[in-house]
PDB file of C-alpha atoms in Angstrom:
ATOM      1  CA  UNK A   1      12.241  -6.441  14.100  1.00  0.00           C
ATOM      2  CA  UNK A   2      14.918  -5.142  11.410  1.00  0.00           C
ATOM      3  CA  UNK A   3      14.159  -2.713   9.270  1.00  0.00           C
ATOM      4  CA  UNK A   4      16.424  -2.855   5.744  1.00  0.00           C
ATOM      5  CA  UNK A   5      15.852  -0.286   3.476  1.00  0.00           C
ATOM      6  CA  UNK A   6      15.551  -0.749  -0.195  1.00  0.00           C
ATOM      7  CA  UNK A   7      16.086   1.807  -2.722  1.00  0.00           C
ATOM      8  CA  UNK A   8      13.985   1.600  -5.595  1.00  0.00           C
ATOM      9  CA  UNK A   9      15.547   4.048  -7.455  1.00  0.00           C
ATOM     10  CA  UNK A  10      18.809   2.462  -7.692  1.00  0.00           C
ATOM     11  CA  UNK A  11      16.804  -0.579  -8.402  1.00  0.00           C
ATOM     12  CA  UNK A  12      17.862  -2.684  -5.808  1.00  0.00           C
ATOM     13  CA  UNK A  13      14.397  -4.685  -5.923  1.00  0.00           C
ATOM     14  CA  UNK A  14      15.575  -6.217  -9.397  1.00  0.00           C
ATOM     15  CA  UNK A  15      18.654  -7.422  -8.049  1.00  0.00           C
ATOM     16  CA  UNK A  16      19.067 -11.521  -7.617  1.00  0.00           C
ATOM     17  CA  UNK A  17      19.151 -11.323  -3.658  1.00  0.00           C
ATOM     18  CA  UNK A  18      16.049  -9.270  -2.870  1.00  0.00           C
ATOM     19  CA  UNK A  19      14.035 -11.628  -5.979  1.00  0.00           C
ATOM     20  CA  UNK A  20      14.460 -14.346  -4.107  1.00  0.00           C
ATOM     21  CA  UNK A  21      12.764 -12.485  -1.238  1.00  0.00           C
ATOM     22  CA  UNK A  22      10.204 -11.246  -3.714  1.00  0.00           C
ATOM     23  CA  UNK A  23      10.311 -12.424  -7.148  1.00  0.00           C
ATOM     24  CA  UNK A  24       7.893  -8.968  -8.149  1.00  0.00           C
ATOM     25  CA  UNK A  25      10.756  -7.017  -7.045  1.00  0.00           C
ATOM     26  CA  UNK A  26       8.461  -5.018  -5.115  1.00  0.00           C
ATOM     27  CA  UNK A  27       8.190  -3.893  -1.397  1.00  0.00           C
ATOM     28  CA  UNK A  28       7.268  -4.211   1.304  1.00  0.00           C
ATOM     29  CA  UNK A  29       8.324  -8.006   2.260  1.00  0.00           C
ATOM     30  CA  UNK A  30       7.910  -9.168   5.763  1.00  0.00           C
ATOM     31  CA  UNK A  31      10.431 -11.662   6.698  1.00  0.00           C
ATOM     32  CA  UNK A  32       9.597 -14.136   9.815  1.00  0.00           C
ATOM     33  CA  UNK A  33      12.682 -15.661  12.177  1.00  0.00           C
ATOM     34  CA  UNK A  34      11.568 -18.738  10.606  1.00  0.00           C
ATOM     35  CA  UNK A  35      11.692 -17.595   6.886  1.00  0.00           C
ATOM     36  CA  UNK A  36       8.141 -17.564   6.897  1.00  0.00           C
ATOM     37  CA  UNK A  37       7.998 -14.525   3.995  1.00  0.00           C
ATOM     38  CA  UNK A  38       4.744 -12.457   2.641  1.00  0.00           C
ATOM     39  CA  UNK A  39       5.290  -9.771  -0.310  1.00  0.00           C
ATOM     40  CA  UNK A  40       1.475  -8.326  -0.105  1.00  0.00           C
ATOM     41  CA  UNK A  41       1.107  -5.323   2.148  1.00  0.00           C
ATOM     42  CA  UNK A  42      -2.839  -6.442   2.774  1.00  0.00           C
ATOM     43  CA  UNK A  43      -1.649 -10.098   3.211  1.00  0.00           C
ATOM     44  CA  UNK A  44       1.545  -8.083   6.046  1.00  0.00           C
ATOM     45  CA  UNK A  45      -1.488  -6.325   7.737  1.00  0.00           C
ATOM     46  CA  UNK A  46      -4.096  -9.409   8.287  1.00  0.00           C
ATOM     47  CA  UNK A  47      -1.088 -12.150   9.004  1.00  0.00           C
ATOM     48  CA  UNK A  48       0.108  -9.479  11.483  1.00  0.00           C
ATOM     49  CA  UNK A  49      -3.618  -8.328  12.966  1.00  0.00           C
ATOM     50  CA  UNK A  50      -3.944 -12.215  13.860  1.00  0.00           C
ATOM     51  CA  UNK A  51      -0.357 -13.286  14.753  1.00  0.00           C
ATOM     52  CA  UNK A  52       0.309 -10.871  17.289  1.00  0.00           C
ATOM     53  CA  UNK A  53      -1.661 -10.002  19.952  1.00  0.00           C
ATOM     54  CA  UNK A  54      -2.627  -6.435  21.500  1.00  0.00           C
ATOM     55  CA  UNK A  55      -1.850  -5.178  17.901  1.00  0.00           C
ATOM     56  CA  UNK A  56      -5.213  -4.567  16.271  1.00  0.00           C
ATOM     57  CA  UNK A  57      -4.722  -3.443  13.052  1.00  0.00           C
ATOM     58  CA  UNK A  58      -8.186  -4.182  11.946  1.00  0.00           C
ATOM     59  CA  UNK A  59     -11.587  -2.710  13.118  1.00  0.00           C
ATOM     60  CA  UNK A  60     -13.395  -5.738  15.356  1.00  0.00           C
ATOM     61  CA  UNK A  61     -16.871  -4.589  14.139  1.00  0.00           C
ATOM     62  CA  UNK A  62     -17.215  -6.599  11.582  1.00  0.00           C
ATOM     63  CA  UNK A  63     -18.916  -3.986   9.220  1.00  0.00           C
ATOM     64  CA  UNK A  64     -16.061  -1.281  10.318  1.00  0.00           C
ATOM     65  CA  UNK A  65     -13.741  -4.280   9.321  1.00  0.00           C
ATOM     66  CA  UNK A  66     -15.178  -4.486   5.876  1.00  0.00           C
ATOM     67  CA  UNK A  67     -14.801  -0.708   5.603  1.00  0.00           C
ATOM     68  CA  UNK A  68     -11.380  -0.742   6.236  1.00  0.00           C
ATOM     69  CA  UNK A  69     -10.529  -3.712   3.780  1.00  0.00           C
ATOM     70  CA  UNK A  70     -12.655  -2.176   0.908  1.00  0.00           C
ATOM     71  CA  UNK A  71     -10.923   1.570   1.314  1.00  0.00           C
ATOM     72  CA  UNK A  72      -7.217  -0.498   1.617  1.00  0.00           C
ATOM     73  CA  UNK A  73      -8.419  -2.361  -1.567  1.00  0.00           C
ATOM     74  CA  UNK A  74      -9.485   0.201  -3.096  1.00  0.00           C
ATOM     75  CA  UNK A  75      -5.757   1.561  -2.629  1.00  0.00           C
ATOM     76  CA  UNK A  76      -3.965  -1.520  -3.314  1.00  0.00           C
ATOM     77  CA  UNK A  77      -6.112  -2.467  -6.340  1.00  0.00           C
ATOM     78  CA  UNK A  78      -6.944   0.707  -8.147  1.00  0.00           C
ATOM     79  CA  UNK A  79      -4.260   3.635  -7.269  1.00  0.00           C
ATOM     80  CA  UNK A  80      -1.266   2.185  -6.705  1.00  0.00           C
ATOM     81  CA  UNK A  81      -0.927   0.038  -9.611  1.00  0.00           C
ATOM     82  CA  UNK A  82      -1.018   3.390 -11.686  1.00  0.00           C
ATOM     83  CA  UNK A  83       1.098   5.288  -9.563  1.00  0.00           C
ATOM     84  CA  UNK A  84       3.670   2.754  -8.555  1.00  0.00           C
ATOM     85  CA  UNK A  85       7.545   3.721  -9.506  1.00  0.00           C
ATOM     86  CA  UNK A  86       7.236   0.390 -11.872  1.00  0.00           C
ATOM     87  CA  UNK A  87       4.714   2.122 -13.879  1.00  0.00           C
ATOM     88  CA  UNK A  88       5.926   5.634 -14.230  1.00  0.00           C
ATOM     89  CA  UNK A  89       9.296   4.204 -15.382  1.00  0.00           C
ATOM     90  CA  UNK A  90       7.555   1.905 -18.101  1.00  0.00           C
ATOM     91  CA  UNK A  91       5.742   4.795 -19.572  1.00  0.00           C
ATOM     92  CA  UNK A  92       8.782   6.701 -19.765  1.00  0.00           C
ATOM     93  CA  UNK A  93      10.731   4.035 -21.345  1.00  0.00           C
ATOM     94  CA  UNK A  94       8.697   1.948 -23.531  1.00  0.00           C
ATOM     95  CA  UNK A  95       5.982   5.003 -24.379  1.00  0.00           C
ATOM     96  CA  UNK A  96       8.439   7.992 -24.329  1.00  0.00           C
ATOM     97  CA  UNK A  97       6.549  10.286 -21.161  1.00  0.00           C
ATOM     98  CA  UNK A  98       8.835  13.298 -20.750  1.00  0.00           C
ATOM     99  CA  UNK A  99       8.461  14.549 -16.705  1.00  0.00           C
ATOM    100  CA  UNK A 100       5.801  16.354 -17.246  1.00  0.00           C
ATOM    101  CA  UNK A 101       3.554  13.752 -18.755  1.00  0.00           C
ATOM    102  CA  UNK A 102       4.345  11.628 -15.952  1.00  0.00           C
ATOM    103  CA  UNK A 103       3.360  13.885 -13.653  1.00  0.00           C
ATOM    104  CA  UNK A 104      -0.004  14.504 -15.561  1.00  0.00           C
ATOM    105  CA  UNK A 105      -0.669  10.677 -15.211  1.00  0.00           C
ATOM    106  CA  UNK A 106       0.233  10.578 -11.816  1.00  0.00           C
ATOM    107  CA  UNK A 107      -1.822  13.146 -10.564  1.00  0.00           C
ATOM    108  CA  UNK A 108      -4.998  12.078 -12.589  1.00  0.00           C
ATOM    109  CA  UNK A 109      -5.256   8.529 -11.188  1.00  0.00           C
ATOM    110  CA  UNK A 110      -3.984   9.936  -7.418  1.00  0.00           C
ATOM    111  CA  UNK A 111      -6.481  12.605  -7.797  1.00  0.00           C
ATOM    112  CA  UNK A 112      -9.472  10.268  -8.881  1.00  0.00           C
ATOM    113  CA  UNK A 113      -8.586   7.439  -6.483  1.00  0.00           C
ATOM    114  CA  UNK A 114      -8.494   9.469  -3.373  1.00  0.00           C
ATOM    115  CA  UNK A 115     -11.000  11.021  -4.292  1.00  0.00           C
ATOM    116  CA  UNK A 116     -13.276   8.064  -4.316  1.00  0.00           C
ATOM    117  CA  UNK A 117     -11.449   6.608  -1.243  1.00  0.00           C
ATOM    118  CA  UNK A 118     -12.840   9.921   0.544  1.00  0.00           C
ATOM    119  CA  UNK A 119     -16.085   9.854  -0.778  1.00  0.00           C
ATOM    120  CA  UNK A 120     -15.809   5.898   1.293  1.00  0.00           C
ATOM    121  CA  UNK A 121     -14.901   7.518   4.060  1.00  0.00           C
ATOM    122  CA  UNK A 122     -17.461  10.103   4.038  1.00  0.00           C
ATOM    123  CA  UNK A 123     -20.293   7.636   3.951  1.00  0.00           C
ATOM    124  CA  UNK A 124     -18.796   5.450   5.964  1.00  0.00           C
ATOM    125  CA  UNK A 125     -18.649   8.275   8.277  1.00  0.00           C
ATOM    126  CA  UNK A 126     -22.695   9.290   7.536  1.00  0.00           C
ATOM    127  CA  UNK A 127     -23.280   5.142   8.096  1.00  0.00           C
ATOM    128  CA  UNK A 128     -21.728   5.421  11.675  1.00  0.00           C
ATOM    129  CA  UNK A 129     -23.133   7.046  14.895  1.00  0.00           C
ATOM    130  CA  UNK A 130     -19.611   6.788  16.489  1.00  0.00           C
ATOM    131  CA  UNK A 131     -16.821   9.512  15.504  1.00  0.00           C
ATOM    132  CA  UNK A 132     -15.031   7.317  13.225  1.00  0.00           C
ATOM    133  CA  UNK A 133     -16.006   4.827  11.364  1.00  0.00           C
ATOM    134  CA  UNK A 134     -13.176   3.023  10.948  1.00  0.00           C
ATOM    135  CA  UNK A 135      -9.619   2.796  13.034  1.00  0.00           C
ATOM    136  CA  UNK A 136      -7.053   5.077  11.396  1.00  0.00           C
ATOM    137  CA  UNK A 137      -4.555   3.243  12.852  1.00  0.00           C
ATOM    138  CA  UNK A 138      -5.433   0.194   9.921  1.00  0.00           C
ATOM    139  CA  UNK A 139      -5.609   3.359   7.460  1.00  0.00           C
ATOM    140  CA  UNK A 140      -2.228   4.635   8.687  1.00  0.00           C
ATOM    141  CA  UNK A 141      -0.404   1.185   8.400  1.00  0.00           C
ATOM    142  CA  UNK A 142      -2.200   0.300   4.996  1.00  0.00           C
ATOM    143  CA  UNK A 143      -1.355   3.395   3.462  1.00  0.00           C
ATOM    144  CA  UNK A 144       2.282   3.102   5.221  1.00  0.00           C
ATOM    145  CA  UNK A 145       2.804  -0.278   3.250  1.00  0.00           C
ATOM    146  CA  UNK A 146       1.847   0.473   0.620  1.00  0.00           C
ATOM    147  CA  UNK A 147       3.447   3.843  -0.420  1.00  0.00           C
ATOM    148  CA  UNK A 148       6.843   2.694   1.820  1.00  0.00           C
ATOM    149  CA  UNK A 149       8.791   2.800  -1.544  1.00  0.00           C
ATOM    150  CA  UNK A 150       8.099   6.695  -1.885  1.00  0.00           C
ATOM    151  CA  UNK A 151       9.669   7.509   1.892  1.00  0.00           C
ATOM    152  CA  UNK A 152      13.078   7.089   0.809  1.00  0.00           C
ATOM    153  CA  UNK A 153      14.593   8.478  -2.401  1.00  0.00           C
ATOM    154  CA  UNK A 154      18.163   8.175  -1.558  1.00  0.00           C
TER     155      UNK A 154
END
């Protein structure tokens, strides 16, 4: 695979090449030999769990599996549409957040979401006889897609 960094804050997701790839202007994208394209990191992780073999991105237990998917929802859904670099530049812009305010909002919804996602994990934990209830390699990669536009500022 090729990795091709995009820099979100020089805004190259807005520009008219990477649209095409994903007309949110958002990243990740995962780009097959064949063109085949996805733009969703839960929609990266599932096409990838059952496309390549050995991988195993997702719990097989089928309640562990559900775990997983509901804490990486819980991510996708409710946390990172607050937090996201989209958002914190609208409310500067259109509502007129100074640094600090953004900061303020950040750190509420981050602090509240994880929050919750750990109090998931903890009774997912208290559900499970085994050490962990769910495979923190799917919890690495999920939260690796979906905060890979905060890894590189420059």
């Amino acid at each position: 695979y090729e990795i091709v960094p995009v820099n979100l804050l020089k805004s190259e997701q807005r520009s008219d090449e990477y649209l095409k790839i994903n007309p949110l202007g958002g990243v990740p994208a995962l780009i097959e030999e064949d063109d085949f394209t996805l733009c969703q990191s839960l929609a990266m992780i599932d096409y990838i769990d059952h496309t390549y073999s050995g991988v195993g991105l997702f719990p097989e237990n089928p309640q562990d599996r559900a775990i997983a998917h509901q804490i990486a929802c819980s991510v996708a859904e409710d946390i990172h549409p607050l937090i996201n670099l989209k958002v914190q530049k609208y409310i500067a812009e259109e509502l007129g957040a100074d640094d600090d305010a953004k900061k303020k909002w950040y750190a509420r919804w981050s602090r509240e979401g994880m929050a919750a996602v750990e109090k998931m994990i903890e009774t997912a934990l208290l559900f499970r006889t085994r050490r962990y209830a769910i495979d923190c390699r799917y919890l690495h990669c999920a939260a690796s897609l979906f905060h890979a536009q905060y890894g590189r500022t420059s």
